[in-house]
Amino acid sequence: MSFICAISGEAPATPVISAKTGRVYEQRLLQKYLDEEGREPGTEHSLSEDEIISVHADPPAVKPRPPTLTSIPALLSTFQNEWDALVLETFTLKQQYQQVRQELSQALYQNDASCRVIARLIKERDEARQTLESLQAQVGELRTQQAVDADDAAGASMEVDAGNPEEVYYEKSAEVATELRKGRVKRKLPADLTPADQWKAAALASTVESLHSTTQPGILALDVDTTGELVLTAGEDHHAEVYARSKDQTLATLKGHTKRVNAALWINGGGLGERIITASADKSVRIWQPKANNTHENAKAIGWTKKHVIKTHAAEVTSLSIHPGGEYFASASIDGTWAIHTIDGDTVITEQLDSQITQIEFHPDGQFIGIGTADGLVKIVDVKQKQTLATLDVATEAEAKQVVGLHFSENGYYFATTSAMSAAVWDLRKQRKVREWSSSDLESDDASAFTAIRFDKTGGYLAFANNKLHIFQVKGWHHLCALGDSSAITSVAWIGSLSTGIVAASSDNSLRVFEPKLLE
């Protein structure tokens, strides 16, 4: 069935019928005509909406094909026109594609040039910063020297300042820093420093199977005197011990703490005639005085007695560090406090952080201090100004964020840190990592935690413990050797000023000494 509209003469899309005349219309055209003329087309009478009947055709009316599609030549002509349009469109797209390629190539070239310029500018900026820092250090030294000269000229003022322990500390610290910086400017590695080739062939030299008590095993810290003969250890058994390597015996046991001893240090490089400092989980720091008859010839009478007990902290004391001048030391606690004391037991400075402190270490110049926290941060603090100069996120793993190791290199620029998951070396000048290691970098068991880390006394070598003791040459960060077995190493200490050996303490109460192999 088909309908023809009385107005257009074509098949209507929406057919309707007039109730008065019976004519078929396209609804759209009829409505428009009624709106304009007010009557049905071709008649004089009006037509209301009620008199318009909609037609529901099934199937719907089909429009006739246009004349151009009623023959084969017409169809071919239509296809040819469509093909031509498609070819033209393809050609246009190719032109646009080529244009986009050219624009992209130009953009990439400009990006590469920009990156080169930015890299050059960053390099120039870093060089300028380094130069500025060097100049600031020189200016600081000059100002310090001028201040010292001014204080020398004002005798009365000096006497007043001498009565303030904190001011005396700042003055002595500045003097020590000035002197140490002078000696560090052109300092080179000693010519007789143990060569890296010998450390590559290093091996176990001796083992002490058991120190401290076997009922509460675990050596938590150690320190070696300047001769490399006496080893000071701190243990889980609440004691500190002094062990003589040549005699292979424990010379003295320092008893007095009521909980584990977390840190133990020699004063003034150590020896039978020097004092010892220990820090414990019982909230106290103790200073031990050597007996008057401490000599190797009188080995049975060797010992140290308690001289001072410092109770500055309200919770477990976790770490100790000796000031480079040798007259002061710092302590830190999990209650967030850190303090500086004289070696005679007087507390000079006490400060509070909002985090638990796990590590503390003096900068080699003595005017700054590094503080490691339980939430994975290391803060570099200017002691005199009471200002945090830098805060560095050491540990990125949420489950092991505690800083467990912190040590400055002798050059004053580098410092090393460990968390359970990684070890890293930082550049203080740029406040960024220079090198970082994880267990996968060392081909170690992923479950092995990083613990102690230590530069040697020259700054030429670095050692840290994972499941083994790893030694690196600082220049180039070459891995020289991995020493020991899978025992849990808790602390390490270099022997001598020329790095002639290294001592490692373990949680099984053992003490291992590794030495480089002399090459023929």
Coordinates of C-alpha atoms in Angstrom, one line a residue:
M1 CA 0.0 0.0 0.0
S2 CA 1.2 3.5 -0.8
F3 CA -0.1 7.0 -0.2
I4 CA 0.5 10.1 -2.1
C5 CA 0.3 13.5 -0.3
A6 CA -2.2 15.9 -1.9
I7 CA 0.2 18.8 -1.2
S8 CA 3.7 17.4 -2.2
G9 CA 2.7 14.6 -4.5
E10 CA 5.2 12.3 -2.7
A11 CA 4.7 9.4 -0.3
P12 CA 4.2 10.9 3.2
A13 CA 6.4 9.8 6.1
T14 CA 3.5 10.5 8.5
P15 CA 0.2 10.1 6.6
V16 CA -3.1 11.6 7.8
I17 CA -6.6 11.7 6.2
S18 CA -9.1 14.6 6.2
A19 CA -12.4 13.5 7.6
K20 CA -14.2 16.0 5.4
T21 CA -12.7 15.3 2.0
G22 CA -10.9 11.9 2.5
R23 CA -7.7 13.3 1.0
V24 CA -4.2 12.0 2.2
Y25 CA -1.7 14.5 3.5
E26 CA 1.8 14.6 5.0
Q27 CA 1.0 15.6 8.6
R28 CA 3.8 18.1 8.8
L29 CA 2.8 19.9 5.6
L30 CA -0.9 19.9 6.4
Q31 CA -0.3 21.4 9.8
K32 CA 1.8 24.1 8.3
Y33 CA -0.8 25.0 5.7
L34 CA -3.6 25.1 8.3
D35 CA -1.5 27.5 10.4
E36 CA -1.0 29.8 7.5
E37 CA -4.3 29.6 5.6
G38 CA -6.8 28.4 8.2
R39 CA -8.5 26.1 5.7
E40 CA -8.0 22.7 4.0
P41 CA -5.9 22.8 0.8
G42 CA -8.1 23.1 -2.4
T43 CA -11.3 23.9 -0.3
E44 CA -12.9 26.8 1.4
H45 CA -13.9 25.1 4.6
S46 CA -11.9 24.9 7.8
L47 CA -10.4 21.7 9.2
S48 CA -10.0 21.2 13.0
E49 CA -7.6 18.8 14.7
D50 CA -10.4 16.4 15.5
E51 CA -11.2 16.1 11.8
I52 CA -7.6 15.0 11.0
I53 CA -7.2 11.2 11.2
S54 CA -3.8 9.6 11.6
V55 CA -3.1 6.5 9.4
H56 CA -1.1 3.7 10.9
A57 CA 0.2 1.7 7.9
D58 CA 1.8 -1.8 8.5
P59 CA 4.2 -2.0 6.9
P60 CA 4.9 1.7 6.8
A61 CA 4.9 3.5 3.5
V62 CA 8.0 3.2 1.5
K63 CA 9.4 6.2 -0.4
P64 CA 9.9 5.6 -4.1
R65 CA 13.5 5.6 -5.3
P66 CA 14.8 8.9 -6.8
P67 CA 15.1 8.8 -10.6
T68 CA 18.9 8.8 -10.4
L69 CA 18.8 5.3 -8.8
T70 CA 16.3 3.6 -11.2
S71 CA 18.8 2.4 -13.8
I72 CA 22.3 0.7 -14.0
P73 CA 24.0 3.7 -15.6
A74 CA 22.6 6.0 -12.9
L75 CA 23.8 3.6 -10.2
L76 CA 27.3 3.5 -11.8
S77 CA 27.4 7.3 -11.9
T78 CA 26.5 7.5 -8.3
F79 CA 29.1 4.9 -7.3
Q80 CA 31.7 6.8 -9.3
N81 CA 30.8 10.1 -7.5
E82 CA 31.1 8.4 -4.2
W83 CA 34.5 6.8 -5.1
D84 CA 35.8 10.2 -6.2
A85 CA 34.7 11.7 -2.9
L86 CA 36.4 8.9 -1.0
V87 CA 39.7 9.4 -2.9
L88 CA 39.6 13.1 -2.3
E89 CA 38.9 12.6 1.4
T90 CA 41.8 10.1 1.6
F91 CA 44.1 12.5 -0.2
T92 CA 43.1 15.3 2.3
L93 CA 43.8 13.0 5.2
K94 CA 47.2 12.1 3.9
Q95 CA 48.0 15.8 3.6
Q96 CA 46.9 16.4 7.1
Y97 CA 48.9 13.4 8.3
Q98 CA 52.1 14.7 6.7
Q99 CA 51.5 18.1 8.2
V100 CA 51.0 16.5 11.7
R101 CA 54.2 14.5 11.2
Q102 CA 56.1 17.6 10.4
E103 CA 54.6 19.5 13.4
L104 CA 55.4 16.5 15.7
S105 CA 59.0 16.3 14.4
Q106 CA 59.5 20.0 15.0
A107 CA 58.0 19.7 18.5
L108 CA 60.3 16.8 19.3
Y109 CA 63.3 18.7 18.1
Q110 CA 62.3 21.7 20.2
N111 CA 61.7 19.4 23.2
D112 CA 65.2 17.8 22.8
A113 CA 66.8 21.3 22.5
S114 CA 64.9 22.4 25.6
C115 CA 66.1 19.4 27.6
R116 CA 69.7 20.1 26.6
V117 CA 69.3 23.7 27.7
I118 CA 67.7 22.8 30.9
A119 CA 70.4 20.2 31.7
R120 CA 73.1 22.8 31.0
L121 CA 71.3 25.3 33.3
I122 CA 70.9 22.7 36.0
K123 CA 74.6 21.9 35.8
E124 CA 75.5 25.6 36.0
R125 CA 73.1 26.0 38.9
D126 CA 74.6 23.2 40.8
E127 CA 78.1 24.5 40.2
A128 CA 77.0 28.0 41.4
R129 CA 75.4 26.5 44.5
Q130 CA 78.6 24.5 45.2
T131 CA 80.7 27.7 44.8
L132 CA 78.2 29.6 47.0
E133 CA 78.4 27.0 49.7
S134 CA 82.2 27.0 49.6
L135 CA 82.2 30.8 49.9
Q136 CA 79.6 30.6 52.8
A137 CA 81.9 28.2 54.6
Q138 CA 84.9 30.4 54.1
V139 CA 82.8 33.4 55.3
G140 CA 81.6 31.4 58.3
E141 CA 85.2 30.5 59.2
L142 CA 86.2 34.1 58.9
R143 CA 83.3 35.3 61.1
T144 CA 84.1 32.6 63.6
Q145 CA 87.8 33.7 63.7
Q146 CA 86.7 37.3 64.1
A147 CA 84.4 36.4 66.9
V148 CA 87.2 34.4 68.6
D149 CA 89.5 37.4 68.2
A150 CA 86.9 39.8 69.6
D151 CA 86.3 37.5 72.6
D152 CA 90.1 37.3 73.2
A153 CA 90.2 41.1 73.2
A154 CA 87.3 41.4 75.7
G155 CA 88.6 39.6 78.8
A156 CA 85.7 40.6 81.1
S157 CA 83.1 39.4 78.6
M158 CA 84.9 36.1 78.3
E159 CA 84.7 35.6 82.0
V160 CA 81.0 36.2 82.0
D161 CA 80.5 33.8 79.1
A162 CA 82.6 31.2 80.8
G163 CA 80.0 30.9 83.5
N164 CA 77.4 29.7 80.9
P165 CA 78.0 26.1 80.0
E166 CA 76.0 26.3 76.8
E167 CA 77.9 29.3 75.6
V168 CA 81.2 27.6 76.5
Y169 CA 80.1 24.6 74.4
Y170 CA 79.3 26.8 71.4
E171 CA 82.6 28.6 71.7
K172 CA 84.7 25.4 72.0
S173 CA 82.6 23.8 69.2
A174 CA 83.4 26.7 66.9
E175 CA 87.1 26.6 67.7
V176 CA 87.2 22.8 66.9
A177 CA 85.2 23.3 63.7
T178 CA 87.5 26.0 62.5
E179 CA 90.6 23.9 63.2
L180 CA 89.2 20.8 61.6
R181 CA 88.0 22.6 58.4
K182 CA 91.5 24.0 57.9
G183 CA 92.9 20.5 58.0
R184 CA 90.2 19.1 55.7
V185 CA 90.4 21.5 52.8
K186 CA 93.4 19.9 51.0
R187 CA 93.4 16.6 52.8
K188 CA 94.0 13.5 50.7
L189 CA 93.7 9.8 51.4
P190 CA 96.9 8.5 53.2
A191 CA 99.4 7.1 50.9
D192 CA 99.7 4.0 53.1
L193 CA 95.9 3.4 53.3
T194 CA 95.1 -0.3 52.7
P195 CA 94.7 -0.7 48.9
A196 CA 91.3 -1.7 47.5
D197 CA 92.9 -4.7 45.8
Q198 CA 93.8 -6.2 49.2
W199 CA 90.2 -5.6 50.4
K200 CA 88.9 -7.5 47.4
A201 CA 90.7 -10.6 48.7
A202 CA 89.8 -10.0 52.4
A203 CA 89.0 -13.0 54.6
L204 CA 88.1 -13.9 58.1
A205 CA 91.1 -13.5 60.4
S206 CA 89.7 -14.5 63.8
T207 CA 86.5 -15.4 65.5
V208 CA 85.4 -15.0 69.1
E209 CA 82.6 -17.5 69.5
S210 CA 80.9 -16.1 72.6
L211 CA 81.0 -12.9 74.5
H212 CA 78.5 -11.7 77.1
S213 CA 76.0 -14.0 78.7
T214 CA 74.5 -16.9 76.8
T215 CA 71.2 -16.6 78.7
Q216 CA 70.5 -13.3 77.0
P217 CA 72.5 -13.4 73.7
G218 CA 73.1 -10.5 71.4
I219 CA 75.8 -7.9 71.0
L220 CA 74.1 -4.6 70.1
A221 CA 77.0 -2.2 69.6
L222 CA 80.8 -2.1 69.5
D223 CA 83.7 0.4 69.4
V224 CA 87.4 -0.3 68.7
D225 CA 90.2 1.8 70.3
T226 CA 92.7 3.6 68.1
T227 CA 95.2 0.8 68.4
G228 CA 92.8 -1.8 67.2
E229 CA 93.6 -3.9 70.3
L230 CA 90.7 -3.3 72.6
V231 CA 87.1 -4.0 71.5
L232 CA 84.3 -2.5 73.6
T233 CA 80.9 -4.2 73.3
A234 CA 77.4 -3.6 74.5
G235 CA 75.0 -6.5 75.1
E236 CA 71.4 -7.6 75.7
D237 CA 72.6 -9.0 79.1
H238 CA 72.7 -5.5 80.6
H239 CA 76.5 -5.4 80.5
A240 CA 79.4 -3.8 78.5
E241 CA 82.6 -5.7 78.0
V242 CA 86.2 -4.8 77.1
Y243 CA 87.9 -7.5 75.0
A244 CA 91.6 -7.7 74.2
R245 CA 92.3 -9.2 70.8
S246 CA 95.9 -10.2 71.3
K247 CA 95.2 -11.9 74.6
D248 CA 91.9 -13.4 73.3
Q249 CA 90.2 -12.6 76.6
T250 CA 87.7 -10.3 78.2
L251 CA 89.6 -7.8 80.4
A252 CA 86.6 -6.3 82.2
T253 CA 82.8 -6.5 82.4
L254 CA 81.0 -3.2 83.2
K255 CA 77.9 -4.0 85.3
G256 CA 75.3 -1.6 86.6
H257 CA 72.6 -1.2 84.0
T258 CA 69.3 -3.0 84.7
K259 CA 68.3 -3.4 81.0
R260 CA 70.0 -4.0 77.7
V261 CA 72.9 -1.7 76.8
N262 CA 72.2 -0.1 73.4
A263 CA 75.4 1.8 72.9
A264 CA 79.0 1.9 74.2
L265 CA 81.8 4.3 73.2
W266 CA 85.4 5.0 74.1
I267 CA 86.4 8.6 75.0
N268 CA 89.4 10.1 73.3
G269 CA 90.0 7.1 71.1
G270 CA 90.0 4.5 73.9
G271 CA 92.6 2.6 75.8
L272 CA 93.1 1.2 79.3
G273 CA 93.5 4.7 80.7
E274 CA 90.4 6.2 79.0
R275 CA 86.8 6.5 80.1
I276 CA 83.9 4.7 78.6
I277 CA 80.3 5.8 78.0
T278 CA 77.3 3.5 77.9
A279 CA 73.6 4.0 77.1
S280 CA 70.8 1.6 78.1
A281 CA 67.1 0.9 77.9
D282 CA 66.9 1.6 81.6
K283 CA 66.8 5.4 80.6
S284 CA 70.3 6.1 81.9
V285 CA 73.7 7.0 80.5
R286 CA 76.7 6.0 82.5
I287 CA 80.3 7.3 82.4
W288 CA 82.9 4.8 83.6
Q289 CA 86.3 5.7 85.1
P290 CA 89.3 3.5 84.5
K291 CA 91.0 2.1 87.6
A292 CA 94.4 3.6 88.5
N293 CA 96.3 0.4 87.9
N294 CA 94.8 -0.4 84.5
T295 CA 97.8 -1.9 82.7
H296 CA 98.4 -5.0 80.5
E297 CA 100.9 -6.3 83.1
N298 CA 98.3 -6.2 85.8
A299 CA 95.5 -7.8 83.7
K300 CA 93.7 -9.3 86.6
A301 CA 93.1 -5.9 88.2
I302 CA 91.9 -4.2 85.0
G303 CA 88.5 -2.6 85.4
W304 CA 86.3 0.5 85.2
T305 CA 84.1 1.9 87.9
K306 CA 80.9 4.0 87.6
K307 CA 81.7 7.7 87.8
H308 CA 78.5 9.4 86.7
V309 CA 74.9 8.4 86.0
I310 CA 73.0 10.7 83.7
K311 CA 69.2 10.6 83.8
T312 CA 68.2 13.3 81.3
H313 CA 65.9 11.1 79.3
A314 CA 62.5 9.7 80.4
A315 CA 62.6 6.6 78.2
E316 CA 65.1 4.2 76.6
V317 CA 68.4 5.7 75.5
T318 CA 69.1 4.4 72.0
S319 CA 72.3 6.1 70.7
L320 CA 75.5 7.9 71.6
S321 CA 78.0 10.0 69.7
I322 CA 81.3 11.7 70.7
H323 CA 81.9 15.3 69.7
P324 CA 85.0 15.6 67.4
G325 CA 86.7 17.8 70.1
G326 CA 86.5 14.9 72.6
E327 CA 85.1 17.0 75.5
Y328 CA 81.4 16.5 74.8
F329 CA 79.1 13.7 73.7
A330 CA 75.4 13.4 72.6
S331 CA 72.7 11.0 73.6
A332 CA 69.2 10.3 72.2
S333 CA 66.1 8.6 73.4
I334 CA 62.8 7.1 72.1
D335 CA 61.0 9.8 74.1
G336 CA 62.1 12.3 71.4
T337 CA 64.8 14.0 73.4
W338 CA 68.4 14.5 72.5
A339 CA 71.0 16.1 74.7
I340 CA 74.7 17.1 74.8
H341 CA 76.8 16.4 77.9
T342 CA 80.3 17.1 79.0
I343 CA 82.5 14.0 79.5
D344 CA 82.3 14.8 83.2
G345 CA 78.6 14.1 83.2
D346 CA 77.1 17.7 83.1
T347 CA 74.2 18.1 80.7
V348 CA 74.7 21.3 78.6
I349 CA 71.8 21.2 76.0
T350 CA 68.5 19.3 75.9
E351 CA 66.1 19.5 73.0
Q352 CA 62.9 17.7 72.1
L353 CA 61.6 16.3 68.8
D354 CA 58.1 15.1 68.0
S355 CA 59.4 11.6 66.9
Q356 CA 61.2 8.7 68.6
I357 CA 64.9 9.0 68.0
T358 CA 66.8 5.9 67.1
Q359 CA 70.2 7.3 65.9
I360 CA 72.4 10.3 66.7
E361 CA 75.7 11.3 65.2
F362 CA 77.9 14.4 65.3
H363 CA 79.0 15.9 62.0
P364 CA 82.8 15.8 61.6
D365 CA 83.0 19.5 62.3
G366 CA 80.9 19.2 65.4
Q367 CA 78.6 22.2 64.8
F368 CA 75.8 20.1 63.3
I369 CA 74.2 16.9 64.4
G370 CA 72.4 14.1 62.5
I371 CA 69.3 12.6 64.1
G372 CA 67.6 9.4 62.8
T373 CA 64.0 8.8 63.8
A374 CA 61.6 5.8 64.1
D375 CA 59.5 7.2 61.3
G376 CA 62.3 7.0 58.7
L377 CA 63.6 10.6 58.7
V378 CA 67.0 12.0 59.2
K379 CA 67.2 15.6 60.4
I380 CA 70.4 17.7 60.1
V381 CA 70.3 20.1 63.0
D382 CA 72.4 23.3 63.6
V383 CA 73.1 22.9 67.3
K384 CA 73.6 26.5 68.1
Q385 CA 70.7 27.9 66.1
K386 CA 68.4 25.1 67.2
Q387 CA 67.3 24.9 63.5
T388 CA 66.7 21.9 61.3
L389 CA 68.7 22.5 58.2
A390 CA 67.5 19.5 56.3
T391 CA 64.9 16.7 56.7
L392 CA 65.5 13.7 54.5
D393 CA 63.2 10.7 54.0
V394 CA 65.5 7.7 54.4
A395 CA 63.1 4.8 54.5
T396 CA 60.3 4.6 51.9
E397 CA 58.9 1.2 53.0
A398 CA 56.0 1.8 55.4
E399 CA 56.7 -1.5 57.2
A400 CA 60.3 -0.8 58.0
K401 CA 60.8 3.0 58.2
Q402 CA 63.0 3.1 61.3
V403 CA 66.5 4.5 60.8
V404 CA 68.8 1.8 62.1
G405 CA 72.2 3.2 61.0
L406 CA 73.6 6.7 60.6
H407 CA 77.2 7.8 60.0
F408 CA 79.1 10.8 58.5
S409 CA 82.1 10.5 56.3
E410 CA 85.3 12.2 57.4
N411 CA 85.0 14.6 54.4
G412 CA 82.0 16.2 55.9
Y413 CA 79.9 16.0 52.7
Y414 CA 78.7 12.4 52.7
F415 CA 76.6 10.6 55.3
A416 CA 75.3 7.1 55.2
T417 CA 72.0 5.6 56.5
T418 CA 70.3 2.3 56.7
S419 CA 66.8 1.2 57.3
A420 CA 65.7 -2.4 57.4
M421 CA 65.0 -2.4 53.6
S422 CA 67.9 -0.4 52.2
A423 CA 71.2 1.4 52.6
A424 CA 72.0 4.8 51.1
V425 CA 74.7 7.5 50.9
W426 CA 73.6 11.1 50.8
D427 CA 75.4 14.3 49.7
L428 CA 74.8 17.1 52.2
R429 CA 75.6 19.8 49.7
K430 CA 72.8 18.8 47.4
Q431 CA 70.6 17.0 50.0
R432 CA 70.0 14.0 47.7
K433 CA 71.0 10.4 47.5
V434 CA 74.3 9.6 45.8
R435 CA 74.0 5.8 46.0
E436 CA 71.4 3.4 47.2
W437 CA 71.4 -0.4 47.7
S438 CA 68.6 -2.9 48.4
S439 CA 68.8 -6.6 49.0
S440 CA 68.2 -7.3 45.3
D441 CA 71.3 -5.1 44.4
L442 CA 73.5 -7.3 46.6
E443 CA 72.0 -10.6 45.4
S444 CA 70.9 -11.2 49.0
D445 CA 68.0 -12.9 50.6
D446 CA 65.1 -10.5 50.4
A447 CA 64.3 -11.2 54.0
S448 CA 67.7 -10.0 55.1
A449 CA 67.5 -6.7 57.0
F450 CA 70.1 -3.9 56.7
T451 CA 71.7 -3.0 60.0
A452 CA 74.9 -1.2 60.8
I453 CA 76.7 1.2 58.4
R454 CA 80.1 2.8 58.8
F455 CA 82.7 4.9 56.9
D456 CA 86.3 4.2 57.7
K457 CA 88.4 6.9 59.4
T458 CA 89.7 8.3 56.1
G459 CA 86.4 8.4 54.2
G460 CA 87.8 6.1 51.6
Y461 CA 85.8 3.0 52.3
L462 CA 82.2 2.2 53.4
A463 CA 80.9 -0.9 55.1
F464 CA 77.4 -2.0 55.9
A465 CA 75.7 -5.2 57.0
N466 CA 72.9 -7.1 55.2
N467 CA 73.1 -10.9 55.5
K468 CA 76.8 -10.4 55.0
L469 CA 79.3 -7.6 55.6
H470 CA 79.7 -5.6 52.3
I471 CA 82.7 -3.3 51.7
F472 CA 82.7 -0.6 49.1
Q473 CA 85.3 1.8 47.8
V474 CA 83.8 5.3 48.0
K475 CA 85.5 6.5 44.9
G476 CA 83.3 5.0 42.2
W477 CA 81.3 3.0 44.8
H478 CA 82.9 -0.2 43.7
H479 CA 81.8 -3.3 45.6
L480 CA 85.0 -4.9 46.9
C481 CA 83.8 -7.9 48.8
A482 CA 81.0 -9.6 50.8
L483 CA 82.3 -11.2 54.0
G484 CA 80.9 -13.6 56.6
D485 CA 78.0 -16.0 56.7
S486 CA 74.3 -15.4 57.3
S487 CA 74.7 -14.5 61.0
A488 CA 72.7 -11.4 61.9
I489 CA 75.4 -8.7 62.1
T490 CA 74.3 -5.9 64.5
S491 CA 77.3 -3.6 64.5
V492 CA 80.6 -2.9 62.7
A493 CA 83.8 -0.9 63.4
W494 CA 86.9 -0.3 61.4
I495 CA 90.4 -1.0 62.8
G496 CA 93.0 1.7 62.8
S497 CA 93.4 4.9 60.9
L498 CA 94.5 3.0 57.8
S499 CA 91.7 0.5 57.6
T500 CA 93.8 -2.5 58.4
G501 CA 90.7 -4.6 59.4
I502 CA 87.1 -4.5 60.4
V503 CA 85.2 -6.0 63.3
A504 CA 81.6 -7.3 63.1
A505 CA 79.4 -8.2 66.1
S506 CA 76.4 -10.5 65.8
S507 CA 73.2 -11.3 67.6
D508 CA 74.7 -14.8 68.5
N509 CA 77.3 -13.1 70.8
S510 CA 80.1 -13.8 68.3
L511 CA 82.8 -11.3 67.2
R512 CA 84.5 -11.7 63.8
V513 CA 87.6 -9.9 62.6
F514 CA 88.1 -9.6 58.8
E515 CA 91.4 -8.4 57.4
P516 CA 92.6 -7.6 53.8
K517 CA 94.9 -10.0 52.2
L518 CA 98.5 -8.9 51.6
L519 CA 99.3 -9.2 47.9
E520 CA 102.6 -10.7 46.8

